[in-house]
PDB file of C-alpha atoms in Angstrom:
ATOM      1  CA  UNK A   1     109.129 191.796 118.557  1.00  0.00           C
ATOM      2  CA  UNK A   2     108.557 188.543 120.447  1.00  0.00           C
ATOM      3  CA  UNK A   3     106.803 185.544 118.925  1.00  0.00           C
ATOM      4  CA  UNK A   4     103.095 185.198 119.774  1.00  0.00           C
ATOM      5  CA  UNK A   5     102.173 182.505 122.285  1.00  0.00           C
ATOM      6  CA  UNK A   6     100.387 179.426 120.991  1.00  0.00           C
ATOM      7  CA  UNK A   7      97.609 177.936 123.128  1.00  0.00           C
ATOM      8  CA  UNK A   8      95.542 174.836 122.447  1.00  0.00           C
ATOM      9  CA  UNK A   9      92.001 173.719 123.283  1.00  0.00           C
ATOM     10  CA  UNK A  10      90.911 170.093 122.962  1.00  0.00           C
ATOM     11  CA  UNK A  11      87.185 169.877 122.207  1.00  0.00           C
ATOM     12  CA  UNK A  12      86.102 166.256 122.302  1.00  0.00           C
ATOM     13  CA  UNK A  13      83.338 163.758 122.972  1.00  0.00           C
ATOM     14  CA  UNK A  14      82.880 162.479 126.531  1.00  0.00           C
ATOM     15  CA  UNK A  15      86.159 162.179 128.505  1.00  0.00           C
ATOM     16  CA  UNK A  16      88.460 161.866 125.524  1.00  0.00           C
ATOM     17  CA  UNK A  17      90.069 165.281 126.008  1.00  0.00           C
ATOM     18  CA  UNK A  18      90.971 164.631 129.646  1.00  0.00           C
ATOM     19  CA  UNK A  19      92.314 161.213 128.681  1.00  0.00           C
ATOM     20  CA  UNK A  20      94.478 162.823 125.981  1.00  0.00           C
ATOM     21  CA  UNK A  21      95.819 165.320 128.534  1.00  0.00           C
ATOM     22  CA  UNK A  22      96.581 162.518 131.000  1.00  0.00           C
ATOM     23  CA  UNK A  23      98.357 160.439 128.358  1.00  0.00           C
ATOM     24  CA  UNK A  24     100.291 163.442 127.028  1.00  0.00           C
ATOM     25  CA  UNK A  25     101.399 164.388 130.550  1.00  0.00           C
ATOM     26  CA  UNK A  26     102.809 160.902 131.092  1.00  0.00           C
ATOM     27  CA  UNK A  27     104.896 161.226 127.944  1.00  0.00           C
ATOM     28  CA  UNK A  28     105.755 164.925 127.746  1.00  0.00           C
ATOM     29  CA  UNK A  29     105.694 165.711 131.460  1.00  0.00           C
ATOM     30  CA  UNK A  30     103.699 168.901 131.103  1.00  0.00           C
ATOM     31  CA  UNK A  31     100.555 169.875 129.245  1.00  0.00           C
ATOM     32  CA  UNK A  32     100.913 173.593 129.873  1.00  0.00           C
ATOM     33  CA  UNK A  33      99.147 175.599 127.194  1.00  0.00           C
ATOM     34  CA  UNK A  34      96.623 172.873 126.460  1.00  0.00           C
ATOM     35  CA  UNK A  35      93.094 172.721 127.909  1.00  0.00           C
ATOM     36  CA  UNK A  36      90.328 170.129 127.489  1.00  0.00           C
ATOM     37  CA  UNK A  37      86.624 170.776 126.962  1.00  0.00           C
ATOM     38  CA  UNK A  38      84.003 168.009 126.730  1.00  0.00           C
ATOM     39  CA  UNK A  39      80.775 168.135 124.760  1.00  0.00           C
ATOM     40  CA  UNK A  40      78.986 166.246 127.558  1.00  0.00           C
ATOM     41  CA  UNK A  41      75.501 167.658 128.219  1.00  0.00           C
ATOM     42  CA  UNK A  42      76.152 170.581 125.855  1.00  0.00           C
ATOM     43  CA  UNK A  43      73.793 171.681 123.141  1.00  0.00           C
ATOM     44  CA  UNK A  44      75.463 172.782 119.931  1.00  0.00           C
ATOM     45  CA  UNK A  45      74.990 176.428 120.898  1.00  0.00           C
ATOM     46  CA  UNK A  46      76.362 175.917 124.408  1.00  0.00           C
ATOM     47  CA  UNK A  47      79.465 174.151 123.128  1.00  0.00           C
ATOM     48  CA  UNK A  48      80.059 176.921 120.590  1.00  0.00           C
ATOM     49  CA  UNK A  49      79.712 179.501 123.391  1.00  0.00           C
ATOM     50  CA  UNK A  50      82.218 177.639 125.595  1.00  0.00           C
ATOM     51  CA  UNK A  51      84.767 177.567 122.804  1.00  0.00           C
ATOM     52  CA  UNK A  52      84.110 181.261 122.249  1.00  0.00           C
ATOM     53  CA  UNK A  53      84.615 182.002 125.974  1.00  0.00           C
ATOM     54  CA  UNK A  54      87.954 180.201 125.948  1.00  0.00           C
ATOM     55  CA  UNK A  55      89.049 182.166 122.888  1.00  0.00           C
ATOM     56  CA  UNK A  56      87.934 185.446 124.453  1.00  0.00           C
ATOM     57  CA  UNK A  57      89.964 184.668 127.594  1.00  0.00           C
ATOM     58  CA  UNK A  58      93.268 184.337 125.743  1.00  0.00           C
ATOM     59  CA  UNK A  59      95.815 187.143 126.005  1.00  0.00           C
ATOM     60  CA  UNK A  60      95.847 189.569 123.099  1.00  0.00           C
ATOM     61  CA  UNK A  61      98.133 188.429 120.312  1.00  0.00           C
ATOM     62  CA  UNK A  62      97.810 184.751 121.130  1.00  0.00           C
ATOM     63  CA  UNK A  63      97.627 182.190 118.344  1.00  0.00           C
ATOM     64  CA  UNK A  64      95.119 179.446 119.144  1.00  0.00           C
ATOM     65  CA  UNK A  65      94.675 175.905 117.941  1.00  0.00           C
ATOM     66  CA  UNK A  66      91.379 174.134 118.573  1.00  0.00           C
ATOM     67  CA  UNK A  67      91.828 170.379 118.345  1.00  0.00           C
ATOM     68  CA  UNK A  68      88.691 168.307 117.710  1.00  0.00           C
ATOM     69  CA  UNK A  69      88.272 164.563 117.581  1.00  0.00           C
ATOM     70  CA  UNK A  70      85.723 163.890 114.842  1.00  0.00           C
ATOM     71  CA  UNK A  71      85.257 165.940 111.700  1.00  0.00           C
ATOM     72  CA  UNK A  72      81.513 166.421 111.241  1.00  0.00           C
ATOM     73  CA  UNK A  73      80.733 165.807 114.909  1.00  0.00           C
ATOM     74  CA  UNK A  74      79.256 168.310 117.331  1.00  0.00           C
ATOM     75  CA  UNK A  75      82.724 169.342 118.517  1.00  0.00           C
ATOM     76  CA  UNK A  76      84.016 170.262 115.079  1.00  0.00           C
ATOM     77  CA  UNK A  77      80.788 172.075 114.161  1.00  0.00           C
ATOM     78  CA  UNK A  78      80.885 174.099 117.393  1.00  0.00           C
ATOM     79  CA  UNK A  79      84.570 174.890 116.920  1.00  0.00           C
ATOM     80  CA  UNK A  80      84.090 176.016 113.339  1.00  0.00           C
ATOM     81  CA  UNK A  81      81.135 178.219 114.272  1.00  0.00           C
ATOM     82  CA  UNK A  82      83.081 179.802 117.160  1.00  0.00           C
ATOM     83  CA  UNK A  83      86.313 180.252 115.221  1.00  0.00           C
ATOM     84  CA  UNK A  84      84.937 181.502 111.942  1.00  0.00           C
ATOM     85  CA  UNK A  85      85.465 185.217 112.600  1.00  0.00           C
ATOM     86  CA  UNK A  86      88.984 184.637 114.024  1.00  0.00           C
ATOM     87  CA  UNK A  87      91.891 184.401 111.570  1.00  0.00           C
ATOM     88  CA  UNK A  88      94.247 183.855 114.527  1.00  0.00           C
ATOM     89  CA  UNK A  89      92.559 180.544 115.349  1.00  0.00           C
ATOM     90  CA  UNK A  90      93.337 177.242 113.645  1.00  0.00           C
ATOM     91  CA  UNK A  91      91.249 174.071 113.811  1.00  0.00           C
ATOM     92  CA  UNK A  92      92.870 170.650 113.745  1.00  0.00           C
ATOM     93  CA  UNK A  93      90.438 167.757 113.276  1.00  0.00           C
ATOM     94  CA  UNK A  94      91.072 164.066 113.883  1.00  0.00           C
ATOM     95  CA  UNK A  95      93.385 164.858 116.787  1.00  0.00           C
ATOM     96  CA  UNK A  96      95.725 162.095 117.877  1.00  0.00           C
ATOM     97  CA  UNK A  97      98.391 161.795 120.545  1.00  0.00           C
ATOM     98  CA  UNK A  98     101.257 162.352 118.110  1.00  0.00           C
ATOM     99  CA  UNK A  99      99.723 165.651 117.021  1.00  0.00           C
ATOM    100  CA  UNK A 100      99.333 166.790 120.630  1.00  0.00           C
ATOM    101  CA  UNK A 101     102.879 165.788 121.587  1.00  0.00           C
ATOM    102  CA  UNK A 102     104.188 167.783 118.628  1.00  0.00           C
ATOM    103  CA  UNK A 103     102.143 170.752 119.777  1.00  0.00           C
ATOM    104  CA  UNK A 104     103.442 170.533 123.343  1.00  0.00           C
ATOM    105  CA  UNK A 105     107.038 170.085 122.214  1.00  0.00           C
ATOM    106  CA  UNK A 106     107.077 172.927 119.719  1.00  0.00           C
ATOM    107  CA  UNK A 107     104.711 175.598 121.091  1.00  0.00           C
ATOM    108  CA  UNK A 108     107.455 177.187 123.176  1.00  0.00           C
ATOM    109  CA  UNK A 109     110.420 176.451 120.960  1.00  0.00           C
ATOM    110  CA  UNK A 110     109.316 177.172 117.398  1.00  0.00           C
ATOM    111  CA  UNK A 111     107.667 180.120 115.663  1.00  0.00           C
ATOM    112  CA  UNK A 112     103.876 179.935 115.773  1.00  0.00           C
ATOM    113  CA  UNK A 113     103.517 179.494 112.020  1.00  0.00           C
ATOM    114  CA  UNK A 114     105.878 176.541 112.144  1.00  0.00           C
ATOM    115  CA  UNK A 115     103.990 174.974 115.054  1.00  0.00           C
ATOM    116  CA  UNK A 116     100.770 175.162 113.071  1.00  0.00           C
ATOM    117  CA  UNK A 117     102.382 173.865 109.897  1.00  0.00           C
ATOM    118  CA  UNK A 118     103.804 170.791 111.637  1.00  0.00           C
ATOM    119  CA  UNK A 119     100.601 169.601 113.307  1.00  0.00           C
ATOM    120  CA  UNK A 120      98.882 168.011 110.318  1.00  0.00           C
ATOM    121  CA  UNK A 121     102.084 166.412 109.097  1.00  0.00           C
ATOM    122  CA  UNK A 122     102.849 164.857 112.506  1.00  0.00           C
ATOM    123  CA  UNK A 123      99.298 163.689 112.973  1.00  0.00           C
ATOM    124  CA  UNK A 124      99.149 162.044 109.541  1.00  0.00           C
ATOM    125  CA  UNK A 125     102.573 160.431 109.844  1.00  0.00           C
ATOM    126  CA  UNK A 126     101.441 158.666 113.020  1.00  0.00           C
ATOM    127  CA  UNK A 127      98.718 156.766 111.172  1.00  0.00           C
ATOM    128  CA  UNK A 128      99.785 153.458 109.667  1.00  0.00           C
ATOM    129  CA  UNK A 129      97.595 150.472 108.879  1.00  0.00           C
ATOM    130  CA  UNK A 130      99.477 147.277 108.104  1.00  0.00           C
ATOM    131  CA  UNK A 131      98.954 143.553 108.245  1.00  0.00           C
ATOM    132  CA  UNK A 132     100.524 142.137 111.382  1.00  0.00           C
ATOM    133  CA  UNK A 133     102.721 140.013 109.093  1.00  0.00           C
ATOM    134  CA  UNK A 134     104.300 143.064 107.475  1.00  0.00           C
ATOM    135  CA  UNK A 135     106.508 145.395 109.532  1.00  0.00           C
ATOM    136  CA  UNK A 136     105.504 149.076 109.391  1.00  0.00           C
ATOM    137  CA  UNK A 137     107.323 150.769 106.536  1.00  0.00           C
ATOM    138  CA  UNK A 138     107.709 147.597 104.455  1.00  0.00           C
ATOM    139  CA  UNK A 139     106.353 147.593 100.888  1.00  0.00           C
ATOM    140  CA  UNK A 140     102.773 146.377 100.692  1.00  0.00           C
TER     141      UNK A 140
ATOM    142  CA  UNK B   1      59.906 156.070 101.094  1.00  0.00           C
ATOM    143  CA  UNK B   2      59.121 159.564 102.347  1.00  0.00           C
ATOM    144  CA  UNK B   3      59.891 160.744 105.872  1.00  0.00           C
ATOM    145  CA  UNK B   4      61.793 158.088 107.834  1.00  0.00           C
ATOM    146  CA  UNK B   5      62.244 160.055 111.063  1.00  0.00           C
ATOM    147  CA  UNK B   6      61.464 163.413 112.648  1.00  0.00           C
ATOM    148  CA  UNK B   7      64.077 163.992 115.356  1.00  0.00           C
ATOM    149  CA  UNK B   8      64.545 166.673 117.982  1.00  0.00           C
ATOM    150  CA  UNK B   9      68.277 167.185 118.447  1.00  0.00           C
ATOM    151  CA  UNK B  10      69.797 170.526 119.377  1.00  0.00           C
ATOM    152  CA  UNK B  11      73.067 169.515 117.701  1.00  0.00           C
ATOM    153  CA  UNK B  12      71.292 168.890 114.363  1.00  0.00           C
ATOM    154  CA  UNK B  13      73.674 166.817 112.216  1.00  0.00           C
ATOM    155  CA  UNK B  14      76.479 165.335 114.309  1.00  0.00           C
ATOM    156  CA  UNK B  15      78.111 161.989 115.098  1.00  0.00           C
ATOM    157  CA  UNK B  16      75.063 160.296 116.636  1.00  0.00           C
ATOM    158  CA  UNK B  17      72.962 161.228 113.636  1.00  0.00           C
ATOM    159  CA  UNK B  18      75.444 160.405 110.881  1.00  0.00           C
ATOM    160  CA  UNK B  19      77.229 157.441 112.416  1.00  0.00           C
ATOM    161  CA  UNK B  20      74.636 156.221 114.925  1.00  0.00           C
ATOM    162  CA  UNK B  21      71.411 156.544 112.940  1.00  0.00           C
ATOM    163  CA  UNK B  22      72.816 156.797 109.419  1.00  0.00           C
ATOM    164  CA  UNK B  23      73.193 153.050 108.715  1.00  0.00           C
ATOM    165  CA  UNK B  24      69.705 152.315 110.123  1.00  0.00           C
ATOM    166  CA  UNK B  25      67.804 155.131 108.440  1.00  0.00           C
ATOM    167  CA  UNK B  26      69.924 155.393 105.271  1.00  0.00           C
ATOM    168  CA  UNK B  27      68.660 158.952 104.671  1.00  0.00           C
ATOM    169  CA  UNK B  28      68.960 160.304 101.153  1.00  0.00           C
ATOM    170  CA  UNK B  29      67.859 163.809 102.079  1.00  0.00           C
ATOM    171  CA  UNK B  30      68.047 165.688 105.380  1.00  0.00           C
ATOM    172  CA  UNK B  31      65.883 168.689 106.212  1.00  0.00           C
ATOM    173  CA  UNK B  32      67.033 171.051 108.972  1.00  0.00           C
ATOM    174  CA  UNK B  33      64.073 172.992 110.327  1.00  0.00           C
ATOM    175  CA  UNK B  34      66.050 175.907 111.632  1.00  0.00           C
ATOM    176  CA  UNK B  35      65.598 179.564 110.717  1.00  0.00           C
ATOM    177  CA  UNK B  36      69.189 180.442 111.607  1.00  0.00           C
ATOM    178  CA  UNK B  37      70.744 177.793 109.366  1.00  0.00           C
ATOM    179  CA  UNK B  38      68.192 178.545 106.642  1.00  0.00           C
ATOM    180  CA  UNK B  39      69.406 182.153 106.638  1.00  0.00           C
ATOM    181  CA  UNK B  40      73.105 181.316 106.616  1.00  0.00           C
ATOM    182  CA  UNK B  41      74.534 179.385 103.630  1.00  0.00           C
ATOM    183  CA  UNK B  42      77.900 178.977 105.356  1.00  0.00           C
ATOM    184  CA  UNK B  43      76.275 177.224 108.333  1.00  0.00           C
ATOM    185  CA  UNK B  44      74.262 175.014 106.002  1.00  0.00           C
ATOM    186  CA  UNK B  45      77.466 174.031 104.218  1.00  0.00           C
ATOM    187  CA  UNK B  46      79.032 173.152 107.571  1.00  0.00           C
ATOM    188  CA  UNK B  47      76.162 170.839 108.507  1.00  0.00           C
ATOM    189  CA  UNK B  48      75.980 169.377 104.996  1.00  0.00           C
ATOM    190  CA  UNK B  49      79.627 168.355 105.287  1.00  0.00           C
ATOM    191  CA  UNK B  50      78.709 166.347 108.382  1.00  0.00           C
ATOM    192  CA  UNK B  51      75.848 164.435 106.731  1.00  0.00           C
ATOM    193  CA  UNK B  52      75.994 160.722 105.935  1.00  0.00           C
ATOM    194  CA  UNK B  53      77.570 159.979 102.576  1.00  0.00           C
ATOM    195  CA  UNK B  54      75.167 160.516  99.704  1.00  0.00           C
ATOM    196  CA  UNK B  55      72.588 162.505 101.676  1.00  0.00           C
ATOM    197  CA  UNK B  56      71.677 165.979 100.450  1.00  0.00           C
ATOM    198  CA  UNK B  57      70.850 168.656 103.034  1.00  0.00           C
ATOM    199  CA  UNK B  58      68.561 171.684 102.997  1.00  0.00           C
ATOM    200  CA  UNK B  59      67.504 174.101 105.725  1.00  0.00           C
ATOM    201  CA  UNK B  60      64.050 175.640 105.922  1.00  0.00           C
ATOM    202  CA  UNK B  61      61.853 177.706 108.192  1.00  0.00           C
ATOM    203  CA  UNK B  62      58.802 176.072 109.785  1.00  0.00           C
ATOM    204  CA  UNK B  63      56.518 177.886 107.367  1.00  0.00           C
ATOM    205  CA  UNK B  64      58.408 176.639 104.314  1.00  0.00           C
ATOM    206  CA  UNK B  65      58.559 173.122 105.726  1.00  0.00           C
ATOM    207  CA  UNK B  66      54.825 173.061 106.395  1.00  0.00           C
ATOM    208  CA  UNK B  67      54.230 173.927 102.743  1.00  0.00           C
ATOM    209  CA  UNK B  68      56.621 171.247 101.541  1.00  0.00           C
ATOM    210  CA  UNK B  69      55.521 168.493 103.961  1.00  0.00           C
ATOM    211  CA  UNK B  70      52.883 166.793 101.797  1.00  0.00           C
ATOM    212  CA  UNK B  71      55.378 166.580  98.952  1.00  0.00           C
ATOM    213  CA  UNK B  72      57.984 164.968 101.223  1.00  0.00           C
ATOM    214  CA  UNK B  73      55.474 162.340 102.334  1.00  0.00           C
ATOM    215  CA  UNK B  74      55.109 161.284  98.705  1.00  0.00           C
ATOM    216  CA  UNK B  75      58.819 161.685  97.935  1.00  0.00           C
ATOM    217  CA  UNK B  76      60.727 158.669  96.623  1.00  0.00           C
ATOM    218  CA  UNK B  77      63.723 159.602  98.774  1.00  0.00           C
ATOM    219  CA  UNK B  78      64.249 158.615 102.408  1.00  0.00           C
ATOM    220  CA  UNK B  79      63.962 161.936 104.248  1.00  0.00           C
ATOM    221  CA  UNK B  80      65.220 162.711 107.749  1.00  0.00           C
ATOM    222  CA  UNK B  81      63.855 165.848 109.434  1.00  0.00           C
ATOM    223  CA  UNK B  82      65.886 167.446 112.237  1.00  0.00           C
ATOM    224  CA  UNK B  83      64.793 170.240 114.572  1.00  0.00           C
ATOM    225  CA  UNK B  84      66.442 171.718 117.664  1.00  0.00           C
ATOM    226  CA  UNK B  85      63.424 172.042 119.939  1.00  0.00           C
ATOM    227  CA  UNK B  86      59.962 170.590 120.673  1.00  0.00           C
ATOM    228  CA  UNK B  87      58.615 174.100 120.265  1.00  0.00           C
ATOM    229  CA  UNK B  88      59.564 173.935 116.583  1.00  0.00           C
ATOM    230  CA  UNK B  89      57.711 170.633 116.199  1.00  0.00           C
ATOM    231  CA  UNK B  90      54.687 172.113 117.931  1.00  0.00           C
ATOM    232  CA  UNK B  91      54.814 175.104 115.580  1.00  0.00           C
ATOM    233  CA  UNK B  92      54.899 172.663 112.693  1.00  0.00           C
ATOM    234  CA  UNK B  93      51.783 170.930 114.039  1.00  0.00           C
ATOM    235  CA  UNK B  94      50.056 174.284 114.492  1.00  0.00           C
ATOM    236  CA  UNK B  95      50.888 175.044 110.861  1.00  0.00           C
ATOM    237  CA  UNK B  96      48.812 172.018 109.867  1.00  0.00           C
ATOM    238  CA  UNK B  97      51.354 169.198 109.648  1.00  0.00           C
ATOM    239  CA  UNK B  98      50.053 165.863 110.975  1.00  0.00           C
ATOM    240  CA  UNK B  99      52.759 163.916 112.749  1.00  0.00           C
ATOM    241  CA  UNK B 100      52.593 160.305 113.902  1.00  0.00           C
ATOM    242  CA  UNK B 101      55.797 159.968 115.907  1.00  0.00           C
ATOM    243  CA  UNK B 102      58.680 162.206 116.916  1.00  0.00           C
ATOM    244  CA  UNK B 103      62.053 161.010 118.129  1.00  0.00           C
ATOM    245  CA  UNK B 104      63.796 162.974 120.879  1.00  0.00           C
ATOM    246  CA  UNK B 105      67.526 162.421 120.642  1.00  0.00           C
ATOM    247  CA  UNK B 106      69.218 165.395 122.229  1.00  0.00           C
ATOM    248  CA  UNK B 107      67.872 168.254 124.317  1.00  0.00           C
ATOM    249  CA  UNK B 108      70.865 169.311 126.349  1.00  0.00           C
ATOM    250  CA  UNK B 109      71.199 171.345 129.517  1.00  0.00           C
ATOM    251  CA  UNK B 110      70.846 175.088 129.674  1.00  0.00           C
ATOM    252  CA  UNK B 111      69.885 177.415 132.522  1.00  0.00           C
ATOM    253  CA  UNK B 112      66.401 176.711 133.865  1.00  0.00           C
ATOM    254  CA  UNK B 113      66.162 173.178 132.476  1.00  0.00           C
ATOM    255  CA  UNK B 114      65.810 169.991 134.517  1.00  0.00           C
ATOM    256  CA  UNK B 115      67.056 166.524 133.652  1.00  0.00           C
ATOM    257  CA  UNK B 116      64.563 163.906 132.490  1.00  0.00           C
ATOM    258  CA  UNK B 117      67.090 161.587 130.866  1.00  0.00           C
ATOM    259  CA  UNK B 118      70.869 162.036 130.551  1.00  0.00           C
ATOM    260  CA  UNK B 119      70.341 163.446 127.058  1.00  0.00           C
ATOM    261  CA  UNK B 120      67.006 165.209 127.668  1.00  0.00           C
ATOM    262  CA  UNK B 121      66.650 168.406 129.705  1.00  0.00           C
ATOM    263  CA  UNK B 122      63.407 170.358 129.655  1.00  0.00           C
ATOM    264  CA  UNK B 123      61.921 173.647 130.794  1.00  0.00           C
ATOM    265  CA  UNK B 124      58.249 174.567 131.138  1.00  0.00           C
ATOM    266  CA  UNK B 125      57.926 175.648 127.513  1.00  0.00           C
ATOM    267  CA  UNK B 126      59.410 172.339 126.310  1.00  0.00           C
ATOM    268  CA  UNK B 127      56.987 170.382 128.520  1.00  0.00           C
ATOM    269  CA  UNK B 128      54.051 172.400 127.269  1.00  0.00           C
ATOM    270  CA  UNK B 129      54.974 171.748 123.640  1.00  0.00           C
ATOM    271  CA  UNK B 130      55.593 168.028 124.217  1.00  0.00           C
ATOM    272  CA  UNK B 131      52.318 167.568 126.099  1.00  0.00           C
ATOM    273  CA  UNK B 132      50.397 169.470 123.429  1.00  0.00           C
ATOM    274  CA  UNK B 133      51.816 167.207 120.739  1.00  0.00           C
ATOM    275  CA  UNK B 134      50.997 164.088 122.774  1.00  0.00           C
ATOM    276  CA  UNK B 135      47.477 165.397 123.367  1.00  0.00           C
ATOM    277  CA  UNK B 136      47.064 165.598 119.598  1.00  0.00           C
ATOM    278  CA  UNK B 137      48.058 161.956 119.247  1.00  0.00           C
ATOM    279  CA  UNK B 138      51.754 162.319 118.459  1.00  0.00           C
ATOM    280  CA  UNK B 139      53.915 159.613 120.032  1.00  0.00           C
ATOM    281  CA  UNK B 140      57.000 161.222 121.571  1.00  0.00           C
ATOM    282  CA  UNK B 141      59.784 158.684 121.912  1.00  0.00           C
ATOM    283  CA  UNK B 142      63.088 159.492 123.593  1.00  0.00           C
ATOM    284  CA  UNK B 143      65.873 157.413 122.063  1.00  0.00           C
ATOM    285  CA  UNK B 144      69.373 158.710 121.477  1.00  0.00           C
ATOM    286  CA  UNK B 145      70.603 155.807 119.355  1.00  0.00           C
ATOM    287  CA  UNK B 146      68.709 153.131 117.389  1.00  0.00           C
ATOM    288  CA  UNK B 147      70.174 150.296 119.477  1.00  0.00           C
ATOM    289  CA  UNK B 148      68.997 151.793 122.764  1.00  0.00           C
ATOM    290  CA  UNK B 149      65.511 151.302 124.194  1.00  0.00           C
ATOM    291  CA  UNK B 150      62.941 153.974 123.425  1.00  0.00           C
ATOM    292  CA  UNK B 151      61.071 155.712 126.253  1.00  0.00           C
ATOM    293  CA  UNK B 152      57.696 157.417 126.244  1.00  0.00           C
ATOM    294  CA  UNK B 153      59.015 160.883 127.061  1.00  0.00           C
ATOM    295  CA  UNK B 154      55.718 162.491 128.023  1.00  0.00           C
ATOM    296  CA  UNK B 155      55.187 159.890 130.774  1.00  0.00           C
ATOM    297  CA  UNK B 156      58.602 160.804 132.160  1.00  0.00           C
ATOM    298  CA  UNK B 157      57.745 164.498 132.437  1.00  0.00           C
ATOM    299  CA  UNK B 158      55.446 164.069 135.464  1.00  0.00           C
TER     300      UNK B 158
END
């Protein structure tokens, strides 16, 4: 039995999703399997419906990841409402470029469960806040 | 402190409300006037998780809110009331609630609606409800964020 495909949807404020796709393409070369959806001009219900439409359009057996920018924002609320009845859908909040690059690099090369498991770890590991006087990784 | 703002926003609690208005209003309690959320504890939990830190959240029908309104006006807490549509506010007025001012922060596009402001789209039923409220003396101010200028929405409908 072949591994299920993993597809991703970026649901973000304004043009952030398109900007993420552009930046990811410049680093990874391809953003195949990843789509962006903006909340611009969308009511909460409309955004939920658009996420639902994207999910309904996926091939049977697909594993989906919905990336959202801001936990508690309209994008995460719409995603959670749309994805609630779907155990094959995962939601990743606080998306960053490192998380997306991990997704693009691993979605075709690793088992779906491993792809999902690595996203949070990669996203968190990319966040470091340090004084400019102290190199990243040095003791605080 | 009672009711600090009544806001029409079809996204209910989201970034503009929590992050944009939160520091200005400092709400301690948020009321969602929405029958769907009131009937679904899971949805209420979802919106409550998005509220500004320290603010409790409840969801009620218009009828329940109309009964509770006088108590909220005398409440020691700072209360923010959110509704999705001007029709809900009009229903509230018809149920006997006297409103001084209503903020319009987000009425987004759907089929049959026309743009009045980038964040306000209306259909005939919306216009009818807004005009009826204005006729009864309610000031309807469109303002998405506290730092942006407010606009008299009813004057923009013509």
